[in-house]
Amino acid sequence: MATTLQESIEELLPEIIALRHELHTHPEIRFEEVWTSDRIATFLTENGIEHKRGYAKGTGIVAWIKGGGERTVALRTDMDALDIQEETGLDYTSTIPQRMHACGHDGHMANLCGVAKLLNGRRDELKGTVKFIFQPAEELAAGGRYMVEEGAIADADAVFGLHCWPTLPVGSVGFKSGAAMASADMFIINVTGKGCHAADPGAGVDPILVAAHITTALQSIVSRETNPWDAAVVTVARINSGFASNVIPETAIMEGTFRALSEKVRLRLRDSIERIATLTALAHRARAEVIFSPDCYPLLYNDEAMTKFVRDTAESALGSERLIDLKYPTMGAEDFAFYLQEKPGSFFFIGNNPSDTEPYPNLHSPHFNFSDDALPTSIELMSAVAIRFLAGL
Ligand code: NI
């Protein structure tokens, strides 16, 4: 008798949970995922799943399972951890100081390994090829862009990804069609004044005061220059200047980010930041140079038809009471956006809060931990998405 997806998942779950805990103890940040990449490759080899290594500066992996048929579907996970000291107290806590899987990418990897193992056992039923994209450096360094540029999904007809979501209950899945996650740009503003004795400010130009004026003036972009119906965020996250209480320094360095839900708004924010920073500095006899990071994350736009397809798949696999239609996009960013610029697809959100009543630590918190109880839902949904997409359903 054929086993159901749920029965197969129940069987492989202990191994996948153990793998998740193992990955959790070895967090590695952007492009340093060497141990992680080796561990994933070992898992794939042990299960007889073909794969190619060396993507995205070395740690990225693309694996594939070929069934009978022309269609190809790509499923993606991120691999990297964060520069955070873990404070969960788990018995499988991070063994590396100042490194932590605080965004659940350990769970995303374990999930994709589970999906790969499950579908490998059913390769005779697959009506096409499933590709598994293990991508480094989701945080800050746009690893997804490298995978796309290196052709990881060039032959795919569609691409799907997920993220654990601590504001949704375990067992549920969140969907957002269209603009789902904001674009994210980083900026640096170098303010140059003129250093002097702190007791004689007229002899110099105080870059700290100028940085403060710029910070305040930048807040007028969202409040005074942006249509209230257009979501936008401008944040100055860091100002660095000065060494002593009796010296007005020569320079100040400001860093921040801006977020938008459309390319039009994004470009307008960029222009406004440059204009306000440089001219505010000039007004105060200083100079400001604005540098925008080339590693911008584009807007994550979920294809309407593909999002409906995943939602319909979830409804038939999990039942409608576990589906959540998210009302608002998030101003957080995701480099899955690069895949969606290349191919149609959808990015969905796997509930991660085990409690019905208590809030759960948020992503990037030193207390966050991916909930193992979310794995049966994520493995089942992602497997069903691949099977149904290849079958043309
Ligand atoms: Ni993440």
Short mmCIF file of C-alpha atoms and ligand atoms in Angstrom, two decimals:
data_model
loop_
_atom_site.label_atom_id
_atom_site.label_comp_id
_atom_site.label_asym_id
_atom_site.label_seq_id
_atom_site.Cartn_x
_atom_site.Cartn_y
_atom_site.Cartn_z
CA MET A 1 0.00 0.00 0.00
CA ALA A 2 1.31 3.45 -0.90
CA THR A 3 2.36 5.57 2.04
CA THR A 4 0.99 9.10 2.42
CA LEU A 5 3.23 12.15 2.62
CA GLN A 6 2.40 12.42 6.34
CA GLU A 7 3.46 8.80 6.97
CA SER A 8 6.76 9.35 5.13
CA ILE A 9 7.36 12.57 7.09
CA GLU A 10 6.67 10.86 10.42
CA GLU A 11 9.28 8.28 9.53
CA LEU A 12 12.02 10.73 8.56
CA LEU A 13 11.25 13.41 11.16
CA PRO A 14 13.61 12.22 13.96
CA GLU A 15 16.56 12.29 11.56
CA ILE A 16 15.62 15.75 10.23
CA ILE A 17 15.17 17.19 13.74
CA ALA A 18 18.57 15.77 14.76
CA LEU A 19 20.08 17.36 11.63
CA ARG A 20 18.46 20.71 12.51
CA HIS A 21 19.98 20.59 16.01
CA GLU A 22 23.38 19.69 14.58
CA LEU A 23 23.20 22.63 12.14
CA HIS A 24 22.11 24.85 15.03
CA THR A 25 25.28 24.07 16.99
CA HIS A 26 27.47 25.12 14.01
CA PRO A 27 26.29 28.55 12.91
CA GLU A 28 28.40 30.26 10.25
CA ILE A 29 27.93 33.72 8.76
CA ARG A 30 27.92 34.96 5.17
CA PHE A 31 30.19 33.08 2.78
CA GLU A 32 31.87 31.25 5.69
CA GLU A 33 29.37 28.34 5.69
CA VAL A 34 32.13 25.76 5.11
CA TRP A 35 31.13 23.24 7.81
CA THR A 36 27.47 23.73 6.95
CA SER A 37 28.09 23.16 3.23
CA ASP A 38 30.08 19.98 3.99
CA ARG A 39 27.28 18.69 6.25
CA ILE A 40 24.58 19.29 3.63
CA ALA A 41 26.75 17.67 0.92
CA THR A 42 27.28 14.63 3.18
CA PHE A 43 23.53 14.33 3.70
CA LEU A 44 22.90 14.50 -0.05
CA THR A 45 25.64 11.95 -0.81
CA GLU A 46 24.38 9.54 1.87
CA ASN A 47 20.95 9.70 0.28
CA GLY A 48 22.25 9.25 -3.26
CA ILE A 49 21.07 12.71 -4.38
CA GLU A 50 23.12 14.25 -7.19
CA HIS A 51 24.51 17.70 -6.49
CA LYS A 52 27.09 20.26 -7.54
CA ARG A 53 29.06 22.39 -5.10
CA GLY A 54 31.04 25.63 -5.32
CA TYR A 55 28.28 28.17 -6.00
CA ALA A 56 28.27 31.72 -4.61
CA LYS A 57 31.94 32.04 -3.60
CA GLY A 58 32.14 28.34 -2.71
CA THR A 59 29.61 27.25 -0.11
CA GLY A 60 26.46 27.14 -2.26
CA ILE A 61 25.07 23.79 -3.43
CA VAL A 62 22.56 22.85 -6.12
CA ALA A 63 21.07 19.35 -5.91
CA TRP A 64 18.53 17.74 -8.23
CA ILE A 65 16.22 14.77 -8.55
CA LYS A 66 15.20 13.88 -12.06
CA GLY A 67 11.79 12.37 -12.64
CA GLY A 68 10.09 11.65 -15.93
CA GLY A 69 9.02 14.90 -17.59
CA GLU A 70 10.16 18.22 -18.95
CA ARG A 71 9.16 20.63 -16.19
CA THR A 72 11.61 21.81 -13.53
CA VAL A 73 10.80 23.32 -10.16
CA ALA A 74 13.38 24.93 -7.84
CA LEU A 75 13.10 24.97 -4.04
CA ARG A 76 15.46 27.21 -2.09
CA THR A 77 16.85 27.48 1.43
CA ASP A 78 19.31 29.95 2.93
CA MET A 79 22.27 28.62 4.97
CA ASP A 80 23.84 31.45 6.95
CA ALA A 81 23.66 32.47 10.60
CA LEU A 82 24.04 35.83 12.36
CA ASP A 83 26.64 37.76 14.30
CA ILE A 84 24.79 37.30 17.62
CA GLN A 85 25.73 35.70 20.96
CA GLU A 86 23.11 33.00 21.59
CA GLU A 87 21.16 33.21 24.85
CA THR A 88 18.61 30.41 24.47
CA GLY A 89 20.23 28.00 26.96
CA LEU A 90 19.35 25.08 24.65
CA ASP A 91 21.26 21.83 25.08
CA TYR A 92 22.20 22.17 21.40
CA THR A 93 23.10 25.84 21.71
CA SER A 94 25.68 27.44 19.39
CA THR A 95 29.23 26.19 19.99
CA ILE A 96 30.72 29.24 18.25
CA PRO A 97 31.01 32.53 20.17
CA GLN A 98 29.12 35.48 18.64
CA ARG A 99 27.51 33.26 16.01
CA MET A 100 23.90 32.09 16.12
CA HIS A 101 21.15 30.67 13.94
CA ALA A 102 18.77 33.41 15.09
CA CYS A 103 16.83 33.64 11.83
CA GLY A 104 15.82 29.98 11.59
CA HIS A 105 17.96 29.18 8.55
CA ASP A 106 18.95 25.96 10.37
CA GLY A 107 15.27 24.99 10.18
CA HIS A 108 15.03 26.03 6.53
CA MET A 109 18.02 23.79 5.65
CA ALA A 110 16.68 20.84 7.65
CA ASN A 111 13.31 21.32 5.95
CA LEU A 112 14.84 21.23 2.46
CA CYS A 113 16.91 18.15 3.34
CA GLY A 114 13.69 16.50 4.53
CA VAL A 115 11.90 17.44 1.30
CA ALA A 116 14.84 16.13 -0.78
CA LYS A 117 14.89 12.81 1.07
CA LEU A 118 11.13 12.42 0.85
CA LEU A 119 10.95 13.23 -2.88
CA ASN A 120 13.97 11.04 -3.61
CA GLY A 121 11.99 8.12 -2.22
CA ARG A 122 9.19 9.01 -4.62
CA ARG A 123 11.22 9.88 -7.69
CA ASP A 124 9.17 7.44 -9.80
CA GLU A 125 6.09 9.58 -9.14
CA LEU A 126 7.76 12.88 -10.13
CA LYS A 127 6.65 14.28 -13.49
CA GLY A 128 9.82 16.36 -13.92
CA THR A 129 12.95 17.61 -12.14
CA VAL A 130 13.18 19.10 -8.66
CA LYS A 131 16.18 21.35 -7.95
CA PHE A 132 17.26 22.11 -4.40
CA ILE A 133 19.07 25.42 -3.95
CA PHE A 134 21.23 25.70 -0.81
CA GLN A 135 22.23 29.35 -0.75
CA PRO A 136 24.78 31.10 1.48
CA ALA A 137 24.82 34.70 2.72
CA GLU A 138 21.16 35.69 2.82
CA GLU A 139 21.92 38.20 5.56
CA LEU A 140 23.43 41.44 4.26
CA ALA A 141 25.47 39.96 1.40
CA ALA A 142 22.89 39.00 -1.27
CA GLY A 143 24.04 35.38 -1.72
CA GLY A 144 20.86 34.79 -3.71
CA ARG A 145 22.04 37.18 -6.42
CA TYR A 146 25.18 35.04 -6.92
CA MET A 147 23.12 31.84 -7.20
CA VAL A 148 20.87 33.43 -9.83
CA GLU A 149 23.81 34.94 -11.77
CA GLU A 150 25.58 31.56 -11.73
CA GLY A 151 22.58 29.90 -13.34
CA ALA A 152 21.23 27.92 -10.37
CA ILE A 153 17.63 28.39 -11.52
CA ALA A 154 18.25 29.08 -15.23
CA ASP A 155 16.40 25.90 -16.28
CA ALA A 156 13.60 26.15 -13.70
CA ASP A 157 10.01 26.94 -14.63
CA ALA A 158 9.21 28.23 -11.15
CA VAL A 159 10.91 28.81 -7.81
CA PHE A 160 9.57 28.56 -4.27
CA GLY A 161 10.98 29.46 -0.86
CA LEU A 162 9.82 29.89 2.72
CA HIS A 163 10.71 31.61 5.96
CA CYS A 164 9.74 30.67 9.50
CA TRP A 165 7.53 33.38 11.02
CA PRO A 166 7.39 33.81 14.81
CA THR A 167 4.18 35.87 14.82
CA LEU A 168 2.21 32.98 13.26
CA PRO A 169 1.28 29.82 15.23
CA VAL A 170 3.07 26.53 14.56
CA GLY A 171 1.12 24.50 12.01
CA SER A 172 -0.11 27.56 10.11
CA VAL A 173 1.15 29.04 6.84
CA GLY A 174 1.03 32.71 5.84
CA PHE A 175 0.58 34.01 2.29
CA LYS A 176 0.98 37.43 0.74
CA SER A 177 0.39 37.91 -2.96
CA GLY A 178 2.14 40.74 -4.83
CA ALA A 179 4.52 43.02 -2.89
CA ALA A 180 5.35 40.90 0.18
CA MET A 181 8.69 42.16 1.49
CA ALA A 182 10.34 45.55 1.07
CA SER A 183 13.39 46.51 -0.92
CA ALA A 184 16.37 47.25 1.33
CA ASP A 185 19.17 49.68 0.55
CA MET A 186 22.05 50.63 2.83
CA PHE A 187 23.74 54.00 2.87
CA ILE A 188 26.81 55.57 4.43
CA ILE A 189 27.13 59.34 4.86
CA ASN A 190 30.63 60.66 5.42
CA VAL A 191 30.39 64.10 7.02
CA THR A 192 33.52 66.23 6.90
CA GLY A 193 33.78 69.30 9.10
CA LYS A 194 36.84 70.96 10.59
CA GLY A 195 38.37 69.76 13.84
CA CYS A 196 39.24 72.21 16.57
CA HIS A 197 39.34 72.77 20.35
CA ALA A 198 35.98 72.02 21.96
CA ALA A 199 36.18 75.35 23.78
CA ASP A 200 36.49 77.29 20.52
CA PRO A 201 33.78 75.92 18.16
CA GLY A 202 33.92 79.01 15.91
CA ALA A 203 37.40 77.94 14.80
CA GLY A 204 36.05 74.74 13.26
CA VAL A 205 32.98 73.02 11.79
CA ASP A 206 31.34 70.50 14.11
CA PRO A 207 30.48 67.30 12.15
CA ILE A 208 28.51 65.88 15.10
CA LEU A 209 26.04 68.75 15.02
CA VAL A 210 25.81 68.41 11.23
CA ALA A 211 25.15 64.65 11.52
CA ALA A 212 22.40 65.42 14.03
CA HIS A 213 20.81 67.96 11.64
CA ILE A 214 21.01 65.47 8.77
CA THR A 215 19.41 62.72 10.91
CA THR A 216 16.52 65.01 11.81
CA ALA A 217 16.10 66.33 8.26
CA LEU A 218 16.05 62.79 6.81
CA GLN A 219 12.92 62.07 8.86
CA SER A 220 11.04 64.63 6.76
CA ILE A 221 11.37 62.36 3.69
CA VAL A 222 8.76 59.88 4.93
CA SER A 223 6.61 62.43 6.76
CA ARG A 224 6.66 65.30 4.20
CA GLU A 225 7.82 63.99 0.83
CA THR A 226 6.15 60.59 0.55
CA ASN A 227 2.53 59.86 -0.31
CA PRO A 228 0.91 58.55 2.92
CA TRP A 229 -0.32 55.48 1.00
CA ASP A 230 3.22 54.57 -0.08
CA ALA A 231 5.04 52.57 2.60
CA ALA A 232 8.57 53.83 3.24
CA VAL A 233 11.18 53.68 6.01
CA VAL A 234 14.34 55.76 6.42
CA THR A 235 16.48 54.78 9.42
CA VAL A 236 19.80 56.18 10.57
CA ALA A 237 21.12 53.20 12.51
CA ARG A 238 24.60 54.32 13.45
CA ILE A 239 26.54 57.56 13.97
CA ASN A 240 30.20 57.41 14.81
CA SER A 241 32.37 60.40 15.67
CA GLY A 242 34.70 61.89 18.21
CA PHE A 243 37.27 60.57 20.70
CA ALA A 244 37.52 63.07 23.55
CA SER A 245 35.31 65.53 25.44
CA ASN A 246 37.62 68.47 24.70
CA VAL A 247 37.98 67.99 20.93
CA ILE A 248 35.56 68.78 18.10
CA PRO A 249 36.36 66.03 15.62
CA GLU A 250 36.99 66.43 11.93
CA THR A 251 34.54 63.81 10.64
CA ALA A 252 31.40 61.84 11.43
CA ILE A 253 30.22 58.64 9.77
CA MET A 254 26.53 57.84 9.53
CA GLU A 255 25.01 54.54 8.40
CA GLY A 256 21.46 53.52 7.76
CA THR A 257 18.90 51.79 5.61
CA PHE A 258 15.84 52.70 3.58
CA ARG A 259 12.93 50.45 2.64
CA ALA A 260 10.17 50.72 0.06
CA LEU A 261 7.45 48.64 -1.55
CA SER A 262 7.87 49.96 -5.09
CA GLU A 263 10.83 50.81 -7.31
CA LYS A 264 9.44 54.31 -7.88
CA VAL A 265 9.39 55.08 -4.14
CA ARG A 266 12.77 53.43 -3.67
CA LEU A 267 14.44 55.69 -6.24
CA ARG A 268 12.74 58.75 -4.79
CA LEU A 269 14.00 57.90 -1.27
CA ARG A 270 17.50 57.49 -2.65
CA ASP A 271 17.44 60.89 -4.37
CA SER A 272 15.99 62.59 -1.30
CA ILE A 273 18.60 61.13 1.05
CA GLU A 274 21.41 62.33 -1.20
CA ARG A 275 19.92 65.83 -1.62
CA ILE A 276 19.07 66.37 2.04
CA ALA A 277 22.38 65.03 3.35
CA THR A 278 24.61 67.01 1.00
CA LEU A 279 22.66 70.28 1.19
CA THR A 280 22.13 70.14 4.96
CA ALA A 281 25.87 69.70 5.36
CA LEU A 282 26.52 72.63 3.02
CA ALA A 283 24.13 74.83 4.98
CA HIS A 284 26.34 74.21 8.00
CA ARG A 285 29.67 74.77 6.17
CA ALA A 286 30.43 71.04 6.12
CA ARG A 287 30.54 68.45 3.33
CA ALA A 288 28.59 65.20 3.15
CA GLU A 289 29.32 62.38 0.75
CA VAL A 290 26.57 59.76 0.38
CA ILE A 291 27.55 56.22 -0.61
CA PHE A 292 24.85 53.67 -1.47
CA SER A 293 25.71 49.98 -1.07
CA PRO A 294 25.70 48.07 -4.38
CA ASP A 295 24.16 45.10 -2.50
CA CYS A 296 20.60 46.42 -2.46
CA TYR A 297 17.84 43.83 -1.97
CA PRO A 298 15.02 44.40 -4.44
CA LEU A 299 11.36 44.33 -3.57
CA LEU A 300 10.12 40.75 -3.07
CA TYR A 301 7.14 40.45 -5.38
CA ASN A 302 5.12 37.23 -5.17
CA ASP A 303 3.56 36.20 -8.47
CA GLU A 304 -0.24 36.19 -8.01
CA ALA A 305 -0.86 32.93 -9.88
CA MET A 306 2.01 31.11 -8.14
CA THR A 307 0.92 32.33 -4.71
CA LYS A 308 -2.60 31.10 -5.43
CA PHE A 309 -1.09 27.78 -6.54
CA VAL A 310 0.83 27.39 -3.24
CA ARG A 311 -2.25 28.47 -1.27
CA ASP A 312 -4.46 25.94 -3.11
CA THR A 313 -1.83 23.24 -2.50
CA ALA A 314 -1.74 24.15 1.20
CA GLU A 315 -5.51 24.08 1.39
CA SER A 316 -5.74 20.56 -0.03
CA ALA A 317 -2.75 19.29 2.01
CA LEU A 318 -3.31 21.03 5.35
CA GLY A 319 -6.90 22.27 5.38
CA SER A 320 -8.16 25.86 5.12
CA GLU A 321 -8.19 26.56 8.87
CA ARG A 322 -4.37 26.54 8.93
CA LEU A 323 -3.97 29.17 6.20
CA ILE A 324 -3.43 32.83 7.03
CA ASP A 325 -3.77 35.57 4.40
CA LEU A 326 -1.40 38.27 5.58
CA LYS A 327 -2.93 41.72 5.44
CA TYR A 328 0.27 43.71 5.18
CA PRO A 329 3.67 43.22 3.57
CA THR A 330 6.70 43.33 5.89
CA MET A 331 9.33 46.07 5.65
CA GLY A 332 11.97 43.38 6.29
CA ALA A 333 13.85 42.26 3.19
CA GLU A 334 14.85 38.90 1.65
CA ASP A 335 17.26 38.08 -1.13
CA PHE A 336 14.73 35.53 -2.45
CA ALA A 337 13.62 38.65 -4.34
CA PHE A 338 16.48 38.02 -6.80
CA TYR A 339 15.03 34.60 -7.73
CA LEU A 340 11.59 36.15 -8.24
CA GLN A 341 13.07 38.74 -10.61
CA GLU A 342 14.27 35.80 -12.72
CA LYS A 343 11.40 33.29 -12.53
CA PRO A 344 7.77 33.19 -11.41
CA GLY A 345 7.31 31.84 -7.94
CA SER A 346 6.23 32.56 -4.39
CA PHE A 347 7.74 32.98 -0.94
CA PHE A 348 5.56 31.93 1.98
CA PHE A 349 5.69 32.05 5.78
CA ILE A 350 5.72 29.03 8.09
CA GLY A 351 4.22 29.59 11.55
CA ASN A 352 6.82 29.25 14.30
CA ASN A 353 5.16 30.24 17.57
CA PRO A 354 4.42 27.10 19.65
CA SER A 355 2.19 29.03 22.05
CA ASP A 356 -1.41 30.13 21.44
CA THR A 357 -1.22 32.86 24.05
CA GLU A 358 2.36 34.04 24.53
CA PRO A 359 4.41 36.03 21.98
CA TYR A 360 7.52 34.25 20.67
CA PRO A 361 11.01 35.85 20.46
CA ASN A 362 11.38 37.59 17.13
CA LEU A 363 13.81 36.78 14.33
CA HIS A 364 17.35 38.01 15.09
CA SER A 365 16.67 37.84 18.85
CA PRO A 366 19.33 36.00 20.92
CA HIS A 367 16.38 34.01 22.38
CA PHE A 368 14.88 32.88 19.06
CA ASN A 369 14.88 29.20 18.12
CA PHE A 370 13.27 27.55 15.09
CA SER A 371 10.38 25.37 16.27
CA ASP A 372 10.86 21.72 15.32
CA ASP A 373 7.09 21.30 15.43
CA ALA A 374 6.88 23.47 12.29
CA LEU A 375 8.83 20.91 10.24
CA PRO A 376 5.98 18.48 9.43
CA THR A 377 3.97 21.39 7.98
CA SER A 378 6.86 22.88 5.99
CA ILE A 379 8.11 19.53 4.62
CA GLU A 380 4.62 18.46 3.61
CA LEU A 381 3.74 21.76 1.93
CA MET A 382 7.02 22.13 0.05
CA SER A 383 6.94 18.51 -1.12
CA ALA A 384 3.32 18.88 -2.26
CA VAL A 385 4.19 22.13 -4.07
CA ALA A 386 6.95 20.34 -6.03
CA ILE A 387 4.84 17.27 -6.83
CA ARG A 388 1.78 19.28 -7.93
CA PHE A 389 3.78 21.84 -9.91
CA LEU A 390 5.53 19.11 -11.93
CA ALA A 391 2.21 17.36 -12.49
CA GLY A 392 0.88 20.61 -13.95
CA LEU A 393 -1.91 20.89 -11.37
NI NI B 1 16.14 34.90 7.57
#
